[in-house]
Coordinates of C-alpha atoms in Angstrom, one line a residue:
M1 CA 95.8 80.3 118.7
S2 CA 92.4 81.2 120.5
S3 CA 89.4 80.8 118.0
T4 CA 88.7 84.4 118.7
A5 CA 91.3 87.5 118.5
S6 CA 92.5 88.3 122.0
G7 CA 91.4 90.9 124.0
R8 CA 93.2 92.3 127.4
N9 CA 91.5 95.2 129.5
G10 CA 88.7 95.9 126.9
T11 CA 90.5 96.1 123.8
W12 CA 90.0 94.0 120.8
R13 CA 92.7 92.8 119.0
N14 CA 93.1 91.4 115.4
W15 CA 95.1 88.1 114.4
G16 CA 97.5 90.0 112.4
G17 CA 97.9 92.6 115.5
N18 CA 97.8 95.6 113.4
V19 CA 94.0 96.6 114.4
A20 CA 92.9 97.4 117.9
A21 CA 89.2 98.7 118.9
R22 CA 87.9 99.5 122.2
P23 CA 84.3 98.6 122.3
A24 CA 81.6 100.5 125.0
R25 CA 80.4 96.9 125.3
E26 CA 80.6 93.2 124.8
V27 CA 78.0 90.9 124.3
T28 CA 77.8 87.2 123.6
P29 CA 74.4 86.2 122.1
A30 CA 73.1 82.7 122.4
S31 CA 70.2 83.0 120.5
V32 CA 69.1 84.9 117.1
E33 CA 66.4 86.1 120.4
E34 CA 69.3 87.8 122.2
L35 CA 71.1 88.9 119.2
S36 CA 68.2 91.0 118.0
A37 CA 67.5 92.2 121.6
A38 CA 71.2 93.3 121.7
I39 CA 70.6 95.4 118.4
R40 CA 67.6 97.2 119.8
R41 CA 69.2 98.0 123.3
A42 CA 72.1 99.3 121.1
A43 CA 69.5 101.7 118.9
E44 CA 68.6 103.0 122.5
D45 CA 71.5 103.6 123.4
G46 CA 72.8 105.0 120.3
L47 CA 75.4 102.7 119.7
K48 CA 76.7 101.3 116.6
V49 CA 77.2 97.5 116.4
K50 CA 79.6 94.9 115.0
A51 CA 79.9 91.5 114.8
V52 CA 83.5 89.8 115.4
G53 CA 84.6 86.7 113.7
S54 CA 88.1 85.5 114.5
G55 CA 89.9 88.7 113.4
H56 CA 91.3 87.2 110.7
S57 CA 90.9 90.0 108.6
F58 CA 93.6 92.8 108.3
T59 CA 91.6 95.9 107.7
S60 CA 89.6 97.4 110.4
I61 CA 86.2 96.0 108.8
A62 CA 85.3 94.2 112.3
A63 CA 86.1 97.5 115.1
T64 CA 83.9 99.3 116.6
D65 CA 83.7 101.8 119.5
G66 CA 79.8 100.8 120.2
V67 CA 78.6 97.1 120.9
L68 CA 81.0 94.1 119.8
I69 CA 79.3 91.3 119.1
R70 CA 80.9 87.9 119.7
P71 CA 79.4 84.7 117.9
Q72 CA 81.1 82.1 119.6
L73 CA 78.0 81.0 120.9
L74 CA 76.0 81.0 117.7
T75 CA 77.9 77.7 116.7
G76 CA 76.8 74.1 115.1
I77 CA 75.3 72.3 112.1
R78 CA 71.0 73.2 112.2
N79 CA 70.4 71.0 109.5
I80 CA 71.6 68.9 106.7
D81 CA 69.4 68.3 103.9
R82 CA 70.4 65.0 101.9
D83 CA 67.9 65.9 99.5
A84 CA 68.8 69.6 98.7
M85 CA 72.6 68.9 99.4
T86 CA 72.8 71.7 101.6
V87 CA 73.9 72.3 105.4
T88 CA 72.8 75.0 107.1
V89 CA 75.1 76.4 109.9
E90 CA 75.3 78.8 112.9
A91 CA 77.3 81.7 111.9
G92 CA 79.7 81.7 114.5
T93 CA 80.9 78.1 113.3
P94 CA 84.5 77.9 112.5
L95 CA 85.5 76.5 109.2
K96 CA 87.6 74.0 110.8
R97 CA 84.5 72.4 112.3
L98 CA 82.6 72.7 109.7
N99 CA 84.7 70.8 107.3
M100 CA 85.1 68.5 110.1
A101 CA 81.7 67.7 110.7
L102 CA 80.7 67.1 107.0
A103 CA 83.6 65.0 106.5
R104 CA 82.2 62.6 109.5
E105 CA 78.6 62.9 107.1
G106 CA 80.6 62.3 104.2
L107 CA 80.1 65.6 102.9
S108 CA 82.1 68.7 101.8
L109 CA 82.2 71.8 100.1
T110 CA 83.4 72.7 96.7
N111 CA 86.1 75.0 97.0
M112 CA 87.7 76.3 100.3
G113 CA 90.6 79.0 101.4
D114 CA 93.8 77.8 102.5
I115 CA 92.9 78.4 106.2
M116 CA 89.9 77.1 108.2
E117 CA 90.5 79.0 111.6
Q118 CA 87.8 81.9 110.3
T119 CA 84.1 81.5 111.3
V120 CA 81.7 80.8 108.3
S121 CA 80.0 84.2 108.3
G122 CA 83.3 86.1 109.0
A123 CA 84.8 84.1 105.9
T124 CA 81.9 84.7 103.6
S125 CA 81.3 88.6 104.6
T126 CA 84.6 89.5 103.4
G127 CA 84.8 87.2 100.1
T128 CA 87.4 85.0 101.6
H129 CA 88.3 82.4 98.8
G130 CA 90.6 79.6 97.1
T131 CA 91.5 78.9 93.9
G132 CA 89.6 77.9 90.9
R133 CA 89.2 77.1 87.1
D134 CA 85.0 76.5 87.6
S135 CA 84.4 76.5 91.1
A136 CA 84.6 79.7 93.3
S137 CA 84.6 81.3 96.7
I138 CA 83.1 80.2 99.6
A139 CA 80.3 82.8 99.6
A140 CA 79.5 81.7 95.6
Q141 CA 78.4 78.4 97.4
I142 CA 75.9 79.9 99.4
K143 CA 72.1 78.9 98.9
G144 CA 70.6 80.7 101.7
L145 CA 71.0 83.3 104.6
E146 CA 69.6 84.5 107.6
L147 CA 70.4 88.0 108.7
V148 CA 69.3 90.0 111.8
T149 CA 68.9 93.9 110.4
A150 CA 69.1 97.2 112.2
D151 CA 65.7 97.1 113.8
G152 CA 65.9 93.8 115.0
S153 CA 64.0 91.8 112.9
V154 CA 65.1 88.3 111.0
L155 CA 65.6 88.2 107.4
T156 CA 65.7 85.3 105.5
C157 CA 67.1 85.1 101.9
S158 CA 68.2 83.0 98.8
D159 CA 67.8 83.7 95.2
K160 CA 63.9 82.8 95.4
E161 CA 63.2 85.0 98.6
N162 CA 64.4 88.5 98.8
P163 CA 66.6 87.6 96.1
E164 CA 68.0 91.3 95.5
V165 CA 69.3 90.8 99.4
F166 CA 70.9 87.6 98.9
A167 CA 72.6 89.0 95.7
A168 CA 74.7 91.5 98.0
A169 CA 74.3 89.8 101.9
R170 CA 76.6 86.6 100.6
I171 CA 79.2 89.4 100.4
G172 CA 77.8 91.8 102.8
L173 CA 81.2 93.8 104.5
G174 CA 78.7 93.6 107.7
A175 CA 76.7 96.5 105.9
L176 CA 73.6 95.4 105.8
G177 CA 73.4 93.5 109.1
I178 CA 74.2 90.2 111.2
V179 CA 74.1 87.1 109.5
T180 CA 73.0 84.3 112.0
A181 CA 73.2 81.5 109.9
I182 CA 74.0 80.1 106.1
T183 CA 72.7 77.4 104.1
F184 CA 75.9 75.8 101.8
A185 CA 75.7 74.0 99.1
V186 CA 77.9 70.4 99.5
E187 CA 78.3 67.5 97.5
P188 CA 79.5 63.7 98.5
L189 CA 83.1 63.9 99.9
F190 CA 85.4 63.5 97.0
L191 CA 89.3 63.2 96.9
L192 CA 91.5 65.6 95.6
S193 CA 95.2 64.9 94.4
A194 CA 97.4 67.6 95.2
R195 CA 101.0 68.1 93.0
E196 CA 103.7 70.3 94.6
E197 CA 106.4 71.5 92.4
P198 CA 109.0 74.0 92.0
M199 CA 108.9 75.9 88.8
P200 CA 110.7 79.0 87.0
F201 CA 109.2 82.3 87.9
G202 CA 109.5 83.0 83.7
R203 CA 107.8 79.5 82.9
V204 CA 104.9 79.7 85.1
L205 CA 104.4 83.0 83.3
A206 CA 104.9 81.5 79.8
D207 CA 102.3 78.7 80.4
F208 CA 100.1 80.5 83.0
D209 CA 97.0 79.6 80.5
E210 CA 97.5 75.9 80.0
L211 CA 98.3 75.6 83.8
W212 CA 95.4 77.4 84.7
A213 CA 92.8 75.6 81.7
E214 CA 94.4 72.3 82.5
N215 CA 93.9 71.9 86.7
E216 CA 91.0 72.4 88.7
H217 CA 92.9 74.2 91.3
F218 CA 96.1 75.6 89.9
E219 CA 97.7 78.6 92.5
F220 CA 101.6 79.2 92.6
Y221 CA 104.1 81.1 95.2
W222 CA 106.9 83.3 93.9
F223 CA 109.6 83.9 96.0
P224 CA 110.8 88.0 95.4
H225 CA 114.1 88.2 94.8
T226 CA 114.4 85.0 93.1
G227 CA 113.3 83.6 89.6
N228 CA 111.7 80.5 91.5
T229 CA 108.3 79.4 92.2
N230 CA 106.4 76.7 94.2
T231 CA 103.4 75.4 91.9
K232 CA 100.3 73.8 93.5
R233 CA 97.5 71.7 91.1
N234 CA 94.5 70.0 93.0
N235 CA 92.6 68.1 90.5
R236 CA 89.9 65.4 91.4
S237 CA 91.1 61.5 92.2
A238 CA 89.3 58.3 91.6
G239 CA 91.6 57.6 94.8
P240 CA 93.4 55.8 96.7
E241 CA 94.2 57.8 99.1
K242 CA 97.5 58.8 99.6
P243 CA 97.7 61.0 102.6
V244 CA 100.9 62.9 103.7
S245 CA 102.5 60.5 106.5
Q246 CA 102.7 62.4 109.9
L247 CA 106.1 62.7 109.8
Q248 CA 106.7 63.7 106.4
G249 CA 103.6 66.4 106.8
W250 CA 105.3 67.7 110.0
V251 CA 108.6 68.4 108.2
E252 CA 107.1 70.1 105.2
D253 CA 104.0 71.9 107.0
E254 CA 105.3 72.6 110.1
F255 CA 109.2 72.5 110.5
L256 CA 110.0 74.0 106.9
S257 CA 106.9 75.9 106.3
N258 CA 106.6 77.2 109.5
G259 CA 109.7 76.9 111.5
V260 CA 112.1 77.3 109.4
F261 CA 110.4 80.3 107.6
Q262 CA 109.7 81.8 111.2
V263 CA 113.5 81.7 111.7
A264 CA 114.2 83.0 108.2
Q265 CA 111.9 86.0 108.9
W266 CA 113.1 86.8 112.1
V267 CA 116.7 86.8 110.7
G268 CA 115.2 88.8 107.8
R269 CA 113.7 91.3 110.3
A270 CA 117.2 91.7 112.1
V271 CA 119.9 91.5 108.9
P272 CA 117.3 92.8 106.0
A273 CA 120.5 92.6 103.6
T274 CA 120.7 88.9 104.0
I275 CA 117.2 88.8 102.6
P276 CA 117.9 87.9 99.0
A277 CA 120.0 84.9 100.0
I278 CA 117.7 83.4 102.3
A279 CA 114.9 83.7 99.9
Q280 CA 116.9 81.5 97.0
I281 CA 117.2 78.7 100.0
S282 CA 113.9 78.9 101.4
S283 CA 112.1 78.9 97.9
K284 CA 114.2 76.0 97.4
A285 CA 113.5 74.1 100.4
L286 CA 110.2 72.7 99.8
S287 CA 110.7 70.1 97.1
A288 CA 108.3 67.8 94.7
R289 CA 105.6 65.8 96.0
T290 CA 102.3 64.2 95.5
Y291 CA 99.8 63.5 98.0
T292 CA 95.5 62.6 97.7
D293 CA 93.3 62.9 100.5
I294 CA 89.7 64.5 101.4
P295 CA 89.5 68.6 100.3
Y296 CA 90.1 70.0 103.6
K297 CA 93.2 68.0 104.2
V298 CA 94.6 69.6 100.6
F299 CA 93.4 72.9 100.5
T300 CA 93.8 74.4 104.0
S301 CA 97.2 74.7 106.0
P302 CA 98.1 75.6 109.6
R303 CA 99.4 79.3 109.2
R304 CA 101.8 79.7 112.3
V305 CA 103.8 82.6 111.1
R306 CA 101.7 85.8 111.6
F307 CA 101.8 88.4 108.7
V308 CA 100.3 91.6 107.2
E309 CA 98.8 91.0 103.8
M310 CA 97.1 92.9 100.7
E311 CA 95.6 90.9 97.7
Y312 CA 94.1 92.5 94.8
A313 CA 91.9 90.7 92.3
V314 CA 92.7 91.4 88.8
P315 CA 91.1 90.5 85.4
R316 CA 92.5 86.8 84.9
E317 CA 93.3 87.9 81.4
A318 CA 95.9 90.8 83.1
V319 CA 97.6 88.6 85.6
V320 CA 100.8 88.0 83.8
E321 CA 101.4 91.6 82.7
T322 CA 100.4 92.4 86.3
L323 CA 103.2 90.2 87.8
R324 CA 105.8 91.1 85.3
E325 CA 105.2 94.7 86.7
L326 CA 105.6 93.5 90.2
K327 CA 108.5 91.5 89.7
A328 CA 110.0 94.8 88.0
M329 CA 109.2 97.1 90.7
V330 CA 110.7 94.6 93.7
D331 CA 113.6 94.7 91.6
R332 CA 114.5 98.0 90.8
S333 CA 113.0 99.4 94.6
G334 CA 115.6 97.9 96.9
L335 CA 113.2 96.7 98.5
R336 CA 113.7 93.5 101.1
V337 CA 110.8 91.4 100.4
S338 CA 111.0 88.0 102.7
F339 CA 107.6 86.4 102.2
P340 CA 106.2 84.8 98.7
V341 CA 103.6 86.0 96.6
E342 CA 100.8 84.2 96.3
V343 CA 98.8 84.1 93.2
R344 CA 95.2 82.2 92.5
T345 CA 92.7 81.9 90.3
A346 CA 88.3 82.6 90.4
P347 CA 85.7 82.2 88.0
A348 CA 83.2 85.1 87.4
D349 CA 80.1 84.9 90.2
D350 CA 77.0 86.8 90.4
I351 CA 77.6 88.0 93.9
T352 CA 77.3 92.2 94.0
L353 CA 80.2 93.1 95.6
S354 CA 82.8 90.1 94.9
T355 CA 85.7 90.6 93.8
A356 CA 85.3 88.0 91.2
S357 CA 81.7 89.7 90.4
D358 CA 80.9 89.2 86.7
R359 CA 84.4 89.0 85.8
D360 CA 87.2 86.0 85.9
S361 CA 89.7 87.0 88.2
A362 CA 93.1 86.3 89.5
Y363 CA 94.2 87.3 92.9
I364 CA 98.0 88.6 93.6
A365 CA 98.5 88.4 97.3
V366 CA 101.4 90.3 98.9
H367 CA 102.5 89.8 102.4
M368 CA 104.9 91.2 104.8
V369 CA 105.7 89.1 108.4
K370 CA 104.3 90.8 111.3
G371 CA 105.7 94.0 112.9
T372 CA 108.0 95.1 109.4
P373 CA 107.4 98.1 107.8
F374 CA 104.7 97.1 104.8
Q375 CA 103.7 100.3 103.5
R376 CA 106.7 101.2 101.3
Y377 CA 105.9 97.6 99.4
F378 CA 101.9 97.3 99.7
T379 CA 101.9 100.9 98.4
A380 CA 104.2 100.5 95.1
A381 CA 101.9 97.1 94.7
E382 CA 98.3 99.0 95.1
R383 CA 99.7 101.2 92.5
I384 CA 100.0 98.3 90.0
F385 CA 97.0 96.4 91.0
T386 CA 94.8 100.1 90.6
A387 CA 96.6 100.7 87.0
H388 CA 94.8 96.9 86.3
E389 CA 91.2 97.8 87.7
G390 CA 91.8 95.6 90.3
R391 CA 89.7 94.9 93.1
P392 CA 91.0 94.3 96.8
H393 CA 90.4 91.8 98.8
W394 CA 87.7 93.3 101.7
G395 CA 89.2 91.8 104.6
K396 CA 93.1 92.8 103.5
V397 CA 94.9 95.5 103.3
H398 CA 94.2 98.3 100.9
T399 CA 93.5 102.3 100.7
R400 CA 90.7 102.4 98.6
D401 CA 87.4 103.9 98.8
A402 CA 83.8 104.5 98.0
E403 CA 84.7 106.7 94.7
Y404 CA 87.2 104.1 93.5
F405 CA 84.6 100.9 94.1
A406 CA 82.2 102.9 92.3
Q407 CA 84.4 102.8 89.2
V408 CA 85.3 99.1 89.5
Y409 CA 81.9 97.7 90.6
P410 CA 79.4 97.9 88.0
R411 CA 76.7 97.0 90.6
F412 CA 78.3 99.6 93.3
G413 CA 75.0 101.6 93.6
E414 CA 72.8 98.5 93.6
F415 CA 74.6 97.9 97.1
T416 CA 74.6 101.0 98.8
A417 CA 71.0 101.2 97.9
L418 CA 69.8 98.4 99.5
R419 CA 72.1 99.5 102.7
D420 CA 70.4 102.6 103.2
R421 CA 66.6 100.4 102.8
L422 CA 67.9 97.9 105.7
D423 CA 70.1 100.3 107.4
P424 CA 68.9 103.6 107.0
D425 CA 70.4 104.8 110.5
R426 CA 73.6 103.2 109.7
R427 CA 73.5 100.7 113.1
F428 CA 76.5 99.0 111.5
Q429 CA 78.4 101.7 110.1
N430 CA 82.2 102.3 111.4
D431 CA 85.3 103.8 109.7
Y432 CA 86.0 101.1 107.3
L433 CA 82.4 100.9 106.0
R434 CA 82.4 104.9 105.6
R435 CA 85.5 104.7 104.0
V436 CA 84.2 102.0 101.4
L437 CA 80.9 102.4 100.9
G438 CA 80.6 106.1 101.7
A439 CA 78.9 107.8 104.3

């Protein structure tokens, strides 16, 4: 997969294939100065501006008919400060490159999501996260930001400098300016011991609070139409390193997780009636395993099967009830769902529009394979999530608007007021932002 989503004859498409846009022009700036100039020129021509990352969002958050900024020349590490334990990295750097470069320096981020194809700015601007009892999203690890605002000026912010911008811009949705560099907190490289094992759905729900409390990083996948889950527990380890062998890794991560799974998806698409039977088999295909490795090799895994996803953050205390309702809905709906439901957690953070802003959260993600009709399933799931004051992931499918967000985000008005100040002419506006932030 290329690092940026594909474009043919001037059309930009996202990774999931469900969003397309035809920008008036594309710019690939090689410096912050070139980016500032491109924004000023767009203003003269009366065009909107959007930066795209790797296209991993399922919403049209990056789509524009104006000027499309591609960030692939704004990459690399600017600076590692071992006294402050921070790294400053250019916005277009893929997480994969950052993780590998940090590991070579004996450093690591504290927590990360489960894929690392995205750019650092795309991942943080949409609130990408992993799972953690004490450690939060990638954006919550940001110590400083540099962004170019609508008039082409460069603004730096941290909790000391422009703190009100810092509070919002760490998850800025591309609405406040174009992020050009990010300073992350890092720590000395550590080892994680991963324990993956099947567990009955009923038991995971009954023991959820314990499983959450006893593990630094707990998550599980539930296979609809079955009572089966696959649980993952990642905890820090004193070692020794015991990585998954190459052959075992290929069998489990490529052949079973991606290869057999892809075939199962094809069969399920062709003959939906077979999905519950396939689900029983695939939910049992992955046996228990434990391994110990450096963080990015444990947290992240390849995703070769293309899918479309909706994910909501609900208050952590509501997760078990929400999942019971989701299972009951799938069981009585006649839906055929061939993709597992992923459940993760995050502690409360202090970012204005973070899905975990000021509340301990649990994430429930529903997926459908690319090209299958997902509306009925997602609509029914969304009804359940919103009844629990769920907050949708900014980069995943949802139908919510500004009126809804004003109810579930206590500081929503703080964000829109800042946007009025930084982008009064809506240079960074698109249809998605008009819907979620209001005109």
